[in-house]
mmCIF file of C-alpha atoms and ligand atoms in Angstrom:
data_model
loop_
_atom_site.group_PDB
_atom_site.id
_atom_site.type_symbol
_atom_site.label_atom_id
_atom_site.label_comp_id
_atom_site.label_asym_id
_atom_site.label_seq_id
_atom_site.Cartn_x
_atom_site.Cartn_y
_atom_site.Cartn_z
ATOM 1 C CA MET A 27 -0.312 0.014 0.008
ATOM 2 C CA PRO A 28 1.405 3.397 -0.726
ATOM 3 C CA CYS A 29 2.717 5.047 2.242
ATOM 4 C CA MET A 30 1.155 8.893 3.747
ATOM 5 C CA ASP A 31 3.683 10.573 6.084
ATOM 6 C CA THR A 32 1.221 11.700 9.112
ATOM 7 C CA LEU A 33 2.286 14.431 11.311
ATOM 8 C CA VAL A 34 0.696 15.407 14.274
ATOM 9 C CA VAL A 35 2.245 18.590 15.434
ATOM 10 C CA ASP A 36 3.040 18.264 19.039
ATOM 11 C CA HIS A 37 4.016 21.443 20.634
ATOM 12 C CA PRO A 38 2.435 23.340 23.668
ATOM 13 C CA LEU A 39 1.460 26.613 21.635
ATOM 14 C CA ALA A 40 -0.574 24.346 19.340
ATOM 15 C CA ALA A 41 -2.068 22.295 22.211
ATOM 16 C CA GLN A 42 -3.046 25.392 23.931
ATOM 17 C CA LEU A 43 -4.821 26.899 20.659
ATOM 18 C CA LEU A 44 -6.361 23.434 20.007
ATOM 19 C CA THR A 45 -7.779 23.464 23.543
ATOM 20 C CA ARG A 46 -9.257 27.155 22.788
ATOM 21 C CA MET A 47 -11.141 25.685 19.972
ATOM 22 C CA ARG A 48 -12.445 22.605 21.605
ATOM 23 C CA ASP A 49 -13.833 24.766 24.195
ATOM 24 C CA GLU A 50 -17.635 25.246 23.870
ATOM 25 C CA THR A 51 -17.200 28.453 25.558
ATOM 26 C CA THR A 52 -15.042 30.172 23.276
ATOM 27 C CA ASP A 53 -17.103 32.569 21.147
ATOM 28 C CA ARG A 54 -16.689 33.105 17.544
ATOM 29 C CA ALA A 55 -14.010 35.342 17.406
ATOM 30 C CA GLY A 56 -11.665 33.356 19.810
ATOM 31 C CA PHE A 57 -12.530 30.497 17.810
ATOM 32 C CA ARG A 58 -11.820 32.149 14.485
ATOM 33 C CA GLN A 59 -8.395 33.644 15.895
ATOM 34 C CA ALA A 60 -7.267 30.295 17.346
ATOM 35 C CA SER A 61 -7.944 28.816 14.217
ATOM 36 C CA ASP A 62 -5.919 31.409 12.241
ATOM 37 C CA GLU A 63 -3.015 30.847 14.732
ATOM 38 C CA LEU A 64 -2.928 27.029 14.677
ATOM 39 C CA ALA A 65 -3.510 26.682 11.078
ATOM 40 C CA GLY A 66 -0.618 28.873 10.791
ATOM 41 C CA MET A 67 1.566 26.376 12.456
ATOM 42 C CA LEU A 68 0.107 23.628 10.469
ATOM 43 C CA VAL A 69 0.914 25.388 7.187
ATOM 44 C CA TYR A 70 4.522 25.880 8.698
ATOM 45 C CA GLU A 71 5.082 22.219 9.197
ATOM 46 C CA ALA A 72 3.177 21.623 5.946
ATOM 47 C CA ALA A 73 5.708 23.665 3.845
ATOM 48 C CA ARG A 74 8.596 21.813 5.401
ATOM 49 C CA GLY A 75 9.375 19.682 2.452
ATOM 50 C CA LEU A 76 8.884 22.276 -0.229
ATOM 51 C CA GLU A 77 11.846 22.440 -2.661
ATOM 52 C CA THR A 78 13.708 25.629 -2.339
ATOM 53 C CA GLU A 79 16.056 27.561 -4.573
ATOM 54 C CA THR A 80 19.065 29.891 -3.926
ATOM 55 C CA ILE A 81 18.955 33.469 -4.823
ATOM 56 C CA ARG A 82 21.199 36.418 -4.382
ATOM 57 C CA VAL A 83 19.946 39.223 -2.135
ATOM 58 C CA ARG A 84 21.715 42.330 -0.899
ATOM 59 C CA THR A 85 21.952 43.412 2.519
ATOM 60 C CA PRO A 86 22.623 46.738 3.546
ATOM 61 C CA LEU A 87 26.113 45.584 4.160
ATOM 62 C CA THR A 88 26.882 42.991 1.515
ATOM 63 C CA GLU A 89 25.413 40.637 -1.149
ATOM 64 C CA THR A 90 24.792 36.910 0.342
ATOM 65 C CA ASP A 91 22.889 34.036 -0.728
ATOM 66 C CA GLY A 92 19.465 33.926 0.224
ATOM 67 C CA THR A 93 16.385 31.095 -0.235
ATOM 68 C CA ARG A 94 13.098 30.893 -2.072
ATOM 69 C CA ILE A 95 10.322 28.431 -2.361
ATOM 70 C CA ALA A 96 10.934 26.874 -5.990
ATOM 71 C CA ARG A 97 7.218 26.332 -6.609
ATOM 72 C CA PRO A 98 4.751 27.264 -4.222
ATOM 73 C CA PRO A 99 1.947 24.901 -3.662
ATOM 74 C CA LEU A 100 -1.476 25.734 -4.960
ATOM 75 C CA VAL A 101 -3.471 26.289 -1.727
ATOM 76 C CA VAL A 102 -6.979 24.495 -1.982
ATOM 77 C CA PRO A 103 -9.562 25.426 1.155
ATOM 78 C CA VAL A 104 -12.406 23.008 1.072
ATOM 79 C CA LEU A 105 -15.371 25.452 1.499
ATOM 80 C CA ARG A 106 -16.849 26.362 3.886
ATOM 81 C CA ALA A 107 -14.664 25.524 6.911
ATOM 82 C CA GLY A 108 -11.283 25.577 4.765
ATOM 83 C CA LEU A 109 -11.644 29.016 4.733
ATOM 84 C CA GLY A 110 -10.756 29.565 8.355
ATOM 85 C CA MET A 111 -7.052 28.307 7.444
ATOM 86 C CA LEU A 112 -6.735 29.990 4.278
ATOM 87 C CA GLY A 113 -5.425 33.319 5.719
ATOM 88 C CA PRO A 114 -2.479 31.891 7.339
ATOM 89 C CA ALA A 115 -1.513 29.823 4.288
ATOM 90 C CA ILE A 116 -1.591 32.912 2.050
ATOM 91 C CA ARG A 117 0.192 34.969 4.364
ATOM 92 C CA LEU A 118 2.860 32.163 4.755
ATOM 93 C CA LEU A 119 2.760 31.602 0.709
ATOM 94 C CA PRO A 120 1.986 35.268 -0.470
ATOM 95 C CA ASP A 121 3.068 34.407 -4.218
ATOM 96 C CA THR A 122 0.691 31.470 -4.627
ATOM 97 C CA ASP A 123 -2.552 31.023 -6.025
ATOM 98 C CA THR A 124 -5.972 29.576 -4.540
ATOM 99 C CA GLY A 125 -8.419 27.011 -6.073
ATOM 100 C CA PHE A 126 -11.695 26.771 -4.342
ATOM 101 C CA ILE A 127 -13.253 23.274 -3.818
ATOM 102 C CA GLY A 128 -16.896 23.368 -2.262
ATOM 103 C CA VAL A 129 -18.181 20.083 -0.772
ATOM 104 C CA SER A 130 -20.968 19.768 1.858
ATOM 105 C CA ARG A 131 -21.323 16.418 3.970
ATOM 106 C CA ASN A 132 -24.960 15.198 3.438
ATOM 107 C CA GLU A 133 -26.155 15.229 7.164
ATOM 108 C CA GLU A 134 -27.968 11.783 6.898
ATOM 109 C CA THR A 135 -25.668 9.904 4.386
ATOM 110 C CA HIS A 136 -22.514 11.507 5.552
ATOM 111 C CA GLU A 137 -21.579 11.375 1.898
ATOM 112 C CA PRO A 138 -20.069 14.497 0.312
ATOM 113 C CA GLU A 139 -21.924 16.810 -1.966
ATOM 114 C CA PRO A 140 -19.640 18.864 -4.249
ATOM 115 C CA TYR A 141 -20.991 22.650 -5.338
ATOM 116 C CA MET A 142 -18.121 24.399 -6.544
ATOM 117 C CA ASN A 143 -14.394 23.766 -8.258
ATOM 118 C CA SER A 144 -11.986 26.534 -9.463
ATOM 119 C CA VAL A 145 -9.137 24.279 -9.787
ATOM 120 C CA PRO A 146 -7.117 24.701 -12.830
ATOM 121 C CA ASP A 147 -7.644 21.547 -15.418
ATOM 122 C CA ASP A 148 -3.688 20.616 -15.755
ATOM 123 C CA LEU A 149 -1.785 21.688 -12.394
ATOM 124 C CA ASP A 150 1.633 20.620 -14.415
ATOM 125 C CA GLY A 151 2.859 18.687 -11.376
ATOM 126 C CA ARG A 152 2.452 21.764 -9.078
ATOM 127 C CA PRO A 153 2.345 20.767 -5.458
ATOM 128 C CA VAL A 154 -1.096 21.179 -3.567
ATOM 129 C CA LEU A 155 -1.807 21.989 -0.097
ATOM 130 C CA ALA A 156 -5.344 21.152 1.034
ATOM 131 C CA LEU A 157 -6.940 22.729 3.794
ATOM 132 C CA ASP A 158 -9.851 21.535 5.951
ATOM 133 C CA PRO A 159 -10.076 22.054 9.782
ATOM 134 C CA MET A 160 -11.959 18.505 10.120
ATOM 135 C CA LEU A 161 -11.009 15.141 8.648
ATOM 136 C CA ALA A 162 -14.169 12.933 10.042
ATOM 137 C CA THR A 163 -15.140 9.865 7.762
ATOM 138 C CA GLY A 164 -12.685 11.409 5.090
ATOM 139 C CA GLY A 165 -15.429 11.572 2.344
ATOM 140 C CA SER A 166 -15.072 15.500 1.677
ATOM 141 C CA MET A 167 -11.119 15.172 1.577
ATOM 142 C CA LEU A 168 -10.883 12.184 -0.181
ATOM 143 C CA TYR A 169 -13.613 13.635 -2.884
ATOM 144 C CA THR A 170 -11.222 16.615 -2.982
ATOM 145 C CA CYS A 171 -8.184 14.609 -3.666
ATOM 146 C CA GLU A 172 -9.576 12.397 -6.323
ATOM 147 C CA LEU A 173 -10.515 15.568 -8.046
ATOM 148 C CA LEU A 174 -7.050 17.072 -7.623
ATOM 149 C CA ALA A 175 -5.423 13.763 -8.639
ATOM 150 C CA GLU A 176 -7.049 13.914 -12.245
ATOM 151 C CA ARG A 177 -5.516 17.088 -12.804
ATOM 152 C CA ASN A 178 -1.870 15.964 -12.880
ATOM 153 C CA PRO A 179 -0.703 17.430 -9.526
ATOM 154 C CA GLY A 180 2.648 17.144 -7.544
ATOM 155 C CA PRO A 181 2.589 15.926 -3.979
ATOM 156 C CA ILE A 182 -0.534 16.500 -2.168
ATOM 157 C CA THR A 183 -0.319 17.875 1.416
ATOM 158 C CA VAL A 184 -3.352 17.737 3.695
ATOM 159 C CA ALA A 185 -3.618 20.093 6.564
ATOM 160 C CA CYS A 186 -6.218 19.551 9.155
ATOM 161 C CA ILE A 187 -6.865 20.762 12.573
ATOM 162 C CA LEU A 188 -8.399 17.305 13.880
ATOM 163 C CA ALA A 189 -8.914 14.037 12.264
ATOM 164 C CA ALA A 190 -10.564 11.143 13.226
ATOM 165 C CA PRO A 191 -8.742 7.707 12.934
ATOM 166 C CA GLU A 192 -11.344 6.531 10.326
ATOM 167 C CA GLY A 193 -10.410 9.401 8.233
ATOM 168 C CA VAL A 194 -6.731 9.405 8.586
ATOM 169 C CA GLU A 195 -7.022 5.451 7.454
ATOM 170 C CA ARG A 196 -9.207 6.503 4.335
ATOM 171 C CA LEU A 197 -6.936 9.020 3.163
ATOM 172 C CA ALA A 198 -3.861 6.916 3.545
ATOM 173 C CA GLU A 199 -5.647 3.867 1.872
ATOM 174 C CA SER A 200 -6.040 6.014 -1.174
ATOM 175 C CA GLY A 201 -2.629 6.261 -1.827
ATOM 176 C CA LEU A 202 -3.387 9.902 -2.904
ATOM 177 C CA VAL A 203 -1.915 12.180 -0.144
ATOM 178 C CA HIS A 204 1.885 12.471 0.312
ATOM 179 C CA THR A 205 1.794 14.005 3.902
ATOM 180 C CA LEU A 206 -0.912 14.724 6.331
ATOM 181 C CA VAL A 207 -0.446 17.143 9.057
ATOM 182 C CA THR A 208 -3.013 17.623 11.921
ATOM 183 C CA ALA A 209 -2.748 18.926 15.379
ATOM 184 C CA SER A 210 -4.657 15.645 16.659
ATOM 185 C CA ILE A 211 -6.030 12.370 15.599
ATOM 186 C CA ASP A 212 -9.178 12.272 18.025
ATOM 187 C CA GLU A 213 -10.427 8.900 19.388
ATOM 188 C CA ARG A 214 -13.284 7.959 17.149
ATOM 189 C CA LEU A 215 -16.475 9.188 15.229
ATOM 190 C CA ASN A 216 -19.794 9.321 16.801
ATOM 191 C CA GLU A 217 -23.204 8.025 15.343
ATOM 192 C CA ASP A 218 -23.636 10.947 13.443
ATOM 193 C CA ALA A 219 -20.029 11.059 12.174
ATOM 194 C CA PHE A 220 -18.820 13.828 14.396
ATOM 195 C CA ILE A 221 -15.266 13.599 15.455
ATOM 196 C CA VAL A 222 -15.091 12.745 19.222
ATOM 197 C CA PRO A 223 -13.973 14.564 21.596
ATOM 198 C CA GLY A 224 -13.579 17.233 18.593
ATOM 199 C CA LEU A 225 -14.664 20.745 18.588
ATOM 200 C CA GLY A 226 -18.146 20.436 17.273
ATOM 201 C CA ASP A 227 -19.013 21.877 14.010
ATOM 202 C CA ALA A 228 -15.858 24.209 12.778
ATOM 203 C CA GLY A 229 -17.955 25.523 9.815
ATOM 204 C CA ASP A 230 -20.738 26.668 12.043
ATOM 205 C CA ARG A 231 -18.391 27.926 14.681
ATOM 206 C CA LEU A 232 -16.343 30.058 12.367
ATOM 207 C CA PHE A 233 -19.186 31.365 10.173
ATOM 208 C CA GLY A 234 -22.643 30.826 11.876
ATOM 209 C CA THR A 235 -25.397 28.708 10.281
ATOM 210 C CA ALA A 236 -27.256 31.322 8.300
HETATM 211 C C1 PRP B 310 -17.211 19.427 7.573
HETATM 212 C C2 PRP B 310 -15.924 19.572 7.706
HETATM 213 C C3 PRP B 310 -15.463 18.975 6.621
HETATM 214 C C4 PRP B 310 -16.371 17.724 6.501
HETATM 215 C C5 PRP B 310 -15.723 16.524 7.214
HETATM 216 O O1 PRP B 310 -18.105 20.156 6.584
HETATM 217 O O2 PRP B 310 -15.831 21.100 7.467
HETATM 218 O O3 PRP B 310 -15.452 19.480 5.093
HETATM 219 O O4 PRP B 310 -17.584 18.137 7.237
HETATM 220 O O5 PRP B 310 -16.554 15.442 7.256
HETATM 221 P P1 PRP B 310 -16.088 14.199 6.472
HETATM 222 O O6 PRP B 310 -14.618 13.993 6.542
HETATM 223 O O7 PRP B 310 -16.867 13.077 7.019
HETATM 224 O O8 PRP B 310 -16.465 14.571 4.884
HETATM 225 P P2 PRP B 310 -19.515 20.532 5.979
HETATM 226 O O9 PRP B 310 -20.171 19.471 5.235
HETATM 227 O O10 PRP B 310 -20.426 20.615 7.629
HETATM 228 O O11 PRP B 310 -19.563 21.734 5.811
HETATM 229 P P3 PRP B 310 -19.249 23.126 5.982
HETATM 230 O O12 PRP B 310 -17.559 23.268 5.874
HETATM 231 O O13 PRP B 310 -19.822 24.120 5.090
HETATM 232 O O14 PRP B 310 -19.461 23.663 7.213
#
C-alpha cells in the first residue's frame, strides 16, 4: 500500500490553541483567532518539504545567498470551513494561487456533495496544499484529492486541525496523499460521524448557520 506521512504537531502552543478551539465557551471571534493561529503552525509544518532555490540578496552590508520556495503549492481550501485556514496559508505563501473546492457533507448519508470547483484543469506537477479543519469520515477530503489527482498534481499535502482515525485510514488507503499534517488524531467518530471529543462543527463555529 502506498504510504502517507502523518505528522501530528506536538507543541505546547499548538496544544493550547487546539484546547481553545475545543472549548464550547470560546466565542466566534476567539474560535476564529485560534483557528487562524493554529492553522499557521500546521501550514508551517506542511511547507517543510517544499523545494527551495538559492537567490542572491543584497543586505545593507553586502551580497549573500538567500532562499526562495521554488514552486509554491496551489492552496486549496475546502469550503466552507477550510476558509478558516486560508488566511495564514496565503500569508505564509504570499506568491501562490488559491483554488476553491466546495463540498458539503450530507447530514444523513455523510456522503460528500460537491458544489464548486475552481482548480485549474492541468496543474502541471505543481504541489498542492489542501486545507480543511475537520477530517471525519474522510469523504470530503477524499473527494477533493480525487478531483486534484485527475489534474496532474505534484505531491498533495493535507492540513487539518483535527482528524478521526477513520478519516486518516481512508486517506492513507487512497494512496493520493503524500503528507497529512494535523494538530490531533482524536478518539473516534460518533453515530452522527462527528469527531469525538472534537470541537463541534467548525464551519458553524467559524461562520454561523445563516
Ligand atoms: C465538514 C468539515 C469537513 C467535512 C468533514 O463540512 O468542515 O469539510 O464536514 O467530514 P467528512 O470527513 O466526513 O467528509 P460540512 O459539510 O459541515 O460543510 P461546511 O464546511 O460548509 O460547514
